[in-house]
Structure formats: C-alpha cells, structure tokens
Coordinates of C-alpha atoms in Angstrom, one line a residue:
M1 CA -46.8 5.1 58.9
R2 CA -43.2 5.7 59.8
H3 CA -41.4 8.5 61.7
F4 CA -37.7 9.0 61.7
V5 CA -37.2 10.8 65.0
T6 CA -34.2 8.8 66.2
L7 CA -32.2 6.0 64.8
N8 CA -33.8 3.7 67.4
D9 CA -36.9 4.1 65.4
I10 CA -35.6 1.7 62.7
T11 CA -34.0 -1.7 62.7
T12 CA -30.7 -2.5 61.3
E13 CA -32.3 -3.9 58.2
E14 CA -34.2 -0.8 57.5
F15 CA -31.0 1.2 58.0
L16 CA -29.4 -0.8 55.4
H17 CA -32.2 -0.6 53.0
I18 CA -32.4 3.1 53.3
L19 CA -28.6 3.3 52.5
E20 CA -29.2 1.1 49.6
L21 CA -32.0 3.3 48.3
A22 CA -29.8 6.2 48.7
K23 CA -26.9 4.8 46.7
N24 CA -29.2 3.6 43.9
I25 CA -30.7 7.1 43.9
K26 CA -27.3 8.8 43.8
R27 CA -25.9 6.7 41.0
E28 CA -29.1 7.4 38.8
F29 CA -28.7 11.0 39.7
K30 CA -25.0 11.0 38.6
Q31 CA -25.9 9.1 35.4
G32 CA -28.6 11.6 34.6
M33 CA -31.4 9.2 34.8
P34 CA -34.7 11.0 35.3
S35 CA -36.8 9.8 38.2
A36 CA -39.7 11.4 40.0
P37 CA -41.1 8.8 42.6
L38 CA -42.4 11.7 44.9
A39 CA -44.2 13.6 42.1
G40 CA -47.3 15.5 43.7
K41 CA -45.8 15.1 47.3
V42 CA -45.2 18.0 49.5
L43 CA -42.6 18.3 52.3
A44 CA -43.1 20.8 55.0
M45 CA -39.9 21.9 56.8
I46 CA -39.9 23.7 60.1
F47 CA -36.8 25.6 61.2
E48 CA -36.2 26.8 64.7
K49 CA -32.3 26.9 64.2
P50 CA -30.1 28.2 61.3
S51 CA -29.4 25.8 58.5
L52 CA -27.3 25.3 55.4
R53 CA -26.9 21.6 54.6
T54 CA -30.3 20.5 56.0
R55 CA -32.4 23.1 54.2
V56 CA -30.7 22.8 50.8
S57 CA -30.5 19.0 50.9
F58 CA -34.1 18.5 51.7
E59 CA -35.3 21.1 49.5
A60 CA -33.2 20.2 46.5
G61 CA -33.7 16.5 47.4
M62 CA -37.6 16.9 47.1
F63 CA -37.3 18.8 43.9
Q64 CA -35.0 16.3 42.4
L65 CA -37.4 13.4 43.4
G66 CA -40.4 15.4 41.6
G67 CA -42.1 17.0 44.7
L68 CA -42.2 20.3 46.4
A69 CA -40.8 21.4 49.6
M70 CA -41.7 24.5 51.6
S71 CA -39.6 26.2 54.5
L72 CA -41.5 27.6 57.6
G73 CA -39.5 29.4 60.1
E74 CA -40.1 30.6 63.7
E75 CA -43.1 32.7 62.6
I76 CA -45.3 29.5 63.1
G77 CA -44.6 29.9 66.8
F78 CA -44.4 26.1 67.6
G79 CA -45.9 25.6 71.1
K80 CA -46.4 29.2 71.7
R81 CA -48.7 30.6 68.9
E82 CA -50.4 27.2 68.5
T83 CA -50.0 23.9 70.3
A84 CA -48.1 21.0 69.0
K85 CA -51.2 19.1 68.5
D86 CA -53.0 21.7 66.4
I87 CA -49.8 22.3 64.1
A88 CA -49.3 18.8 63.8
Q89 CA -52.9 18.2 62.8
V90 CA -53.3 21.1 60.5
L91 CA -49.8 20.6 58.7
S92 CA -50.3 16.9 58.1
S93 CA -53.4 17.4 56.5
M94 CA -51.8 19.5 53.9
A95 CA -48.3 18.2 53.8
D96 CA -47.3 14.5 53.0
I97 CA -44.1 14.6 55.1
I98 CA -42.8 16.9 57.6
M99 CA -38.9 17.8 58.6
F100 CA -38.3 19.6 61.9
R101 CA -35.2 21.2 62.9
A102 CA -35.9 22.0 66.4
L103 CA -34.5 23.5 69.7
A104 CA -35.9 20.7 71.9
H105 CA -36.2 17.1 71.1
K106 CA -39.5 17.1 72.8
S107 CA -41.0 19.3 70.4
I108 CA -40.3 16.7 67.5
T109 CA -41.8 13.9 69.5
D110 CA -44.8 16.0 70.3
L111 CA -45.2 16.8 66.6
A112 CA -44.9 13.2 65.6
Q113 CA -47.4 12.1 68.4
Y114 CA -50.2 14.0 66.6
S115 CA -49.0 14.0 63.0
T116 CA -50.8 11.9 60.3
S117 CA -47.8 12.3 58.1
P118 CA -44.3 11.1 58.9
V119 CA -42.1 13.3 60.8
I120 CA -38.4 13.6 60.2
N121 CA -35.9 14.9 63.0
G122 CA -33.7 17.5 61.2
L123 CA -31.9 18.1 64.3
S124 CA -32.7 18.3 67.9
D125 CA -30.7 19.1 71.2
T126 CA -30.0 15.5 71.8
E127 CA -29.8 13.6 68.2
H128 CA -29.2 14.1 64.7
P129 CA -30.1 11.0 62.8
C130 CA -30.1 12.5 59.2
Q131 CA -26.4 13.5 59.7
A132 CA -25.5 10.0 61.0
L133 CA -27.6 8.4 58.0
S134 CA -25.4 10.4 55.6
D135 CA -22.3 9.7 57.6
M136 CA -22.8 6.0 57.3
M137 CA -23.5 6.3 53.6
T138 CA -20.1 8.1 53.3
I139 CA -18.1 5.5 55.4
G140 CA -19.8 2.6 53.3
E141 CA -18.8 4.4 50.0
I142 CA -15.1 4.8 51.3
F143 CA -14.4 1.4 53.0
G144 CA -17.2 -0.8 51.5
Q145 CA -18.2 -2.3 54.9
F146 CA -19.1 -1.3 58.6
Q147 CA -18.2 -4.4 60.9
G148 CA -14.6 -4.2 61.7
L149 CA -14.2 -0.5 61.2
K150 CA -13.4 1.8 64.2
L151 CA -14.9 5.4 64.6
A152 CA -13.0 8.0 66.8
W153 CA -15.1 10.8 68.1
V154 CA -12.9 13.6 69.4
G155 CA -14.7 16.6 71.5
D156 CA -18.0 17.3 72.9
A157 CA -20.2 14.2 73.4
N158 CA -23.2 16.0 71.7
N159 CA -26.2 15.2 69.7
V160 CA -24.1 14.3 66.7
A161 CA -22.1 11.8 68.9
A162 CA -25.2 10.3 70.2
S163 CA -26.6 9.6 66.6
L164 CA -23.3 8.1 65.5
L165 CA -23.3 5.8 68.5
Q166 CA -26.8 4.5 67.6
A167 CA -25.7 4.1 64.1
S168 CA -22.6 2.3 65.1
A169 CA -24.5 0.0 67.3
K170 CA -26.8 -0.9 64.4
L171 CA -24.2 -1.5 61.8
G172 CA -21.5 -3.3 64.0
M173 CA -19.0 -0.6 64.2
K174 CA -16.6 0.1 67.0
M175 CA -16.8 3.6 68.6
S176 CA -14.5 5.5 70.7
V177 CA -15.6 8.9 72.2
A178 CA -13.0 11.0 73.6
A179 CA -14.3 14.1 75.6
P180 CA -13.4 15.9 78.7
K181 CA -15.0 14.0 81.8
Q182 CA -17.6 16.8 82.2
F183 CA -18.8 16.7 78.7
Q184 CA -18.7 13.0 78.3
F185 CA -21.7 10.5 78.3
D186 CA -22.3 8.7 81.4
S187 CA -23.4 5.1 81.8
A188 CA -27.0 6.1 82.1
Q189 CA -27.0 8.3 79.0
L190 CA -25.1 5.6 77.0
E191 CA -27.8 3.0 77.8
Q192 CA -30.5 5.5 77.0
I193 CA -28.9 6.4 73.7
V194 CA -27.8 3.0 72.4
G195 CA -30.7 1.1 73.6
T196 CA -31.1 -2.7 73.1
S197 CA -30.5 -2.8 69.2
R198 CA -26.7 -3.9 69.1
T199 CA -25.3 -5.8 66.2
P200 CA -22.1 -8.1 66.7
G201 CA -19.0 -6.2 66.4
F202 CA -20.4 -3.1 68.1
E203 CA -18.1 -1.8 70.8
V204 CA -18.0 1.4 72.6
E205 CA -15.1 3.1 74.5
L206 CA -15.5 6.2 76.6
T207 CA -12.4 8.1 77.4
D208 CA -10.8 11.6 78.2
D209 CA -7.6 10.7 76.1
P210 CA -7.9 11.7 72.3
A211 CA -4.7 10.0 71.3
K212 CA -6.2 6.7 72.7
A213 CA -9.6 7.2 71.0
V214 CA -7.8 8.0 67.5
R215 CA -5.4 5.0 67.6
D216 CA -6.2 2.5 64.9
A217 CA -9.2 4.5 63.9
H218 CA -10.5 4.3 60.2
V219 CA -12.7 7.5 60.8
V220 CA -11.8 10.4 62.9
Y221 CA -14.8 12.8 63.6
T222 CA -15.2 16.1 65.3
D223 CA -17.7 18.9 65.8
V224 CA -17.7 22.4 67.1
W225 CA -16.8 22.8 70.7
V226 CA -19.5 25.5 71.1
S227 CA -23.0 24.4 69.8
M228 CA -25.9 26.7 69.1
G229 CA -27.3 28.0 72.4
Q230 CA -23.9 27.4 74.2
E231 CA -22.4 30.9 73.2
S232 CA -22.2 32.1 77.0
E233 CA -19.6 29.1 77.5
E234 CA -17.5 29.7 74.6
A235 CA -14.5 31.1 76.5
S236 CA -14.3 28.2 79.2
R237 CA -15.1 25.6 76.2
K238 CA -12.2 26.9 74.2
E239 CA -10.1 26.3 77.2
I240 CA -11.1 23.0 78.2
F241 CA -11.2 21.5 74.8
A242 CA -8.1 22.9 73.3
P243 CA -6.1 19.3 74.0
Y244 CA -8.9 17.7 71.8
Q245 CA -8.1 19.7 68.6
V246 CA -7.7 17.5 65.6
N247 CA -4.3 18.6 64.2
G248 CA -1.6 16.8 62.3
E249 CA 0.0 15.2 65.3
L250 CA -3.4 13.7 66.6
F251 CA -4.5 12.5 63.2
S252 CA -1.2 10.8 62.6
A253 CA -2.0 8.4 65.3
A254 CA -4.9 7.0 63.4
R255 CA -4.7 4.4 60.6
S256 CA -2.6 5.5 57.4
D257 CA -5.9 5.1 55.4
A258 CA -8.0 7.1 58.0
V259 CA -10.5 9.6 56.7
F260 CA -11.4 12.8 58.6
L261 CA -15.2 13.7 58.8
H262 CA -16.9 16.8 60.4
C263 CA -20.6 17.6 60.1
L264 CA -19.8 21.4 59.6
P265 CA -19.8 24.2 60.0
A266 CA -16.4 23.9 61.3
R267 CA -14.5 26.5 63.4
R268 CA -11.2 26.1 61.6
G269 CA -8.2 26.6 64.0
L270 CA -10.3 25.5 67.1
E271 CA -11.5 21.9 66.9
V272 CA -9.7 21.2 63.6
T273 CA -6.7 22.7 61.7
D274 CA -6.7 23.7 58.2
A275 CA -3.9 21.0 57.5
V276 CA -6.4 18.4 58.4
I277 CA -9.6 19.6 57.2
D278 CA -8.0 20.4 53.9
S279 CA -6.1 17.3 53.4
P280 CA -6.5 14.6 51.0
Q281 CA -7.8 12.5 53.6
S282 CA -10.7 14.8 54.5
Q283 CA -14.0 13.8 53.2
V284 CA -16.1 16.6 54.6
V285 CA -17.5 17.8 51.2
L286 CA -18.4 14.2 50.2
Q287 CA -20.0 13.8 53.5
A288 CA -21.9 17.1 53.1
E289 CA -22.9 16.2 49.5
N290 CA -24.2 12.7 50.8
R291 CA -26.8 14.5 53.0
L292 CA -28.6 15.2 49.8
H293 CA -28.7 11.6 48.6
A294 CA -29.1 9.8 52.0
Q295 CA -32.1 12.3 52.7
K296 CA -33.6 11.4 49.2
G297 CA -33.3 7.5 50.2
L298 CA -35.0 8.5 53.5
L299 CA -37.9 10.5 51.8
V300 CA -38.5 7.7 49.5
W301 CA -38.6 5.0 52.3
L302 CA -40.9 6.9 54.4
L303 CA -43.3 7.7 51.5
Q304 CA -43.4 4.6 49.5

C-alpha cells in the first residue's frame, strides 16, 4: 500500500509514471473514450479547510473513473470527537482511499499511520503535493520537458512553494524563490523539504529580489500573501509583500515565452495584477483543470 502525504513519498520514476497516467487519462477523456478503472471504489474526503478545486477535482475525477466520492467536513471532529487512530481504522474499513485537506500536516501523517487504505494529502500547513503534481503536468504540457527549465516563485515561501521545490528536485528543474527575508525558507527548512532525492539539473536559489528570481524564468508563479489562518497578519503582510507583486513590469523580466501560474484563489490587485493573470501568457485555467486529470492519474496509481 502507498500513501501520497508528501512528494518525498515517491521516486522520480513514480512521479513521471503518474504524470504519464494523467496525460493518457486526459487524452482519453477529451476524446470521449469511456473508462471506469475504479468502478466500485470509494473515496472518502475530509475537509478542515474551504475548498473549490480540491473538492471538485477529486469528486468529479472519482465519478469519471467509475467510483464514488463522499465529502466529510469538520463534523467528524478529527482528533477531538474521535482519535486519529479510531477514525483511520474505521474509515479505511469502509473506503478504498482517503483524501485529507487538513489544518495541520501531523493530522495527515497520523491518519496515514493507522489507515489500511491509501491516504492523500489534499493540502496541509506545510505542503500541497497535489497542487505541485498538477503544476508539473501543466508545465510538461506547455514546454515538453522539465530539465533545463527555470521556475520563479515570487511571494511567501509557503506550503505550495515547498511542494514545488520537491517537484523541481525530482524532475531536475531550477527554482528560484523570491521572498522577504522573514518569510523565506532557511537552510534547515530547505534541507528538510528537499531531502536527498535530487535529479541532475536541479538548482535552488533563495533571494529577496523578485527581479533576480524572475530573470530568464520559463515559469513565474505566485500565491496569496495572506493564507488561511493568517488573517490577523493581513495589514502587515500587504505592506511587506507590496514589492513582490507580479505586474507587467516584473513579468517582462522573464523569458518572452514565459507563462504565469497561480494555484488560486487569487487576490487580484495584490499579489498579481489583472494585466498578468488575464494575459495570453497566463495558464491558470489550464493549471486548475489539470488538478482533475493529475489527480485521476494519482488515484489510479494508488489503487491499481
């Protein structure tokens, strides 16, 4: 049995295999070819945080693969009403696979420890591996390769950035992270995030200069400055991150064929301007759509 709690759970070969599965599933779906490899399978989804793309992509994806998805909210009282062990053992006795969008990463690791069904990290406070999986599917579709590409992250060094670092390390991409010093990864965090699985071609640069990070980038990526649970810091974060807005001037420092990505939801006018997110170089809609297909590839890989 396999889990998908972090990208460090899988090898580079497994990563590429999941992407290939996703590509084939997407092609067959677009061609209207019926396929139900997960007929009779049940996906249980636990949500401790609001969701649009995660819920719709997993629920629609499971349906399209012939299975059933059920959504469970805070009413299950994870770790409060019942222990992680009891929830994991009961839920995995009834569901073939579990997706958990959690407040704390430890909740997901605790669930996986006791579950007899595969557990997927649908988002935690430290990582977002499903997002990085679909991002790499999108980048692969656009550029046809990974090695030799540069991804520039501009903004808070958060959970999405951490998973993108892991993905870049496995696929041999360069990644530059531009963040204010107090919101940047430190060397210990970087070692813990990336681990030892590094494909030739992988390089990482940490900087507080967004223009330096974006220079020669194939992909420019940003996220909200104020994530869920950080609302009390909104005023100070807006002031600190103002120089990190991805606007036309900053984006023009990237390659002429660069694309813009954002995991959404976006705070237009803050981390990104309308001129960039609505430009022909923006691929945020394709990126969101690929959550569906990448996760279908992941579901099939975990259950077959």
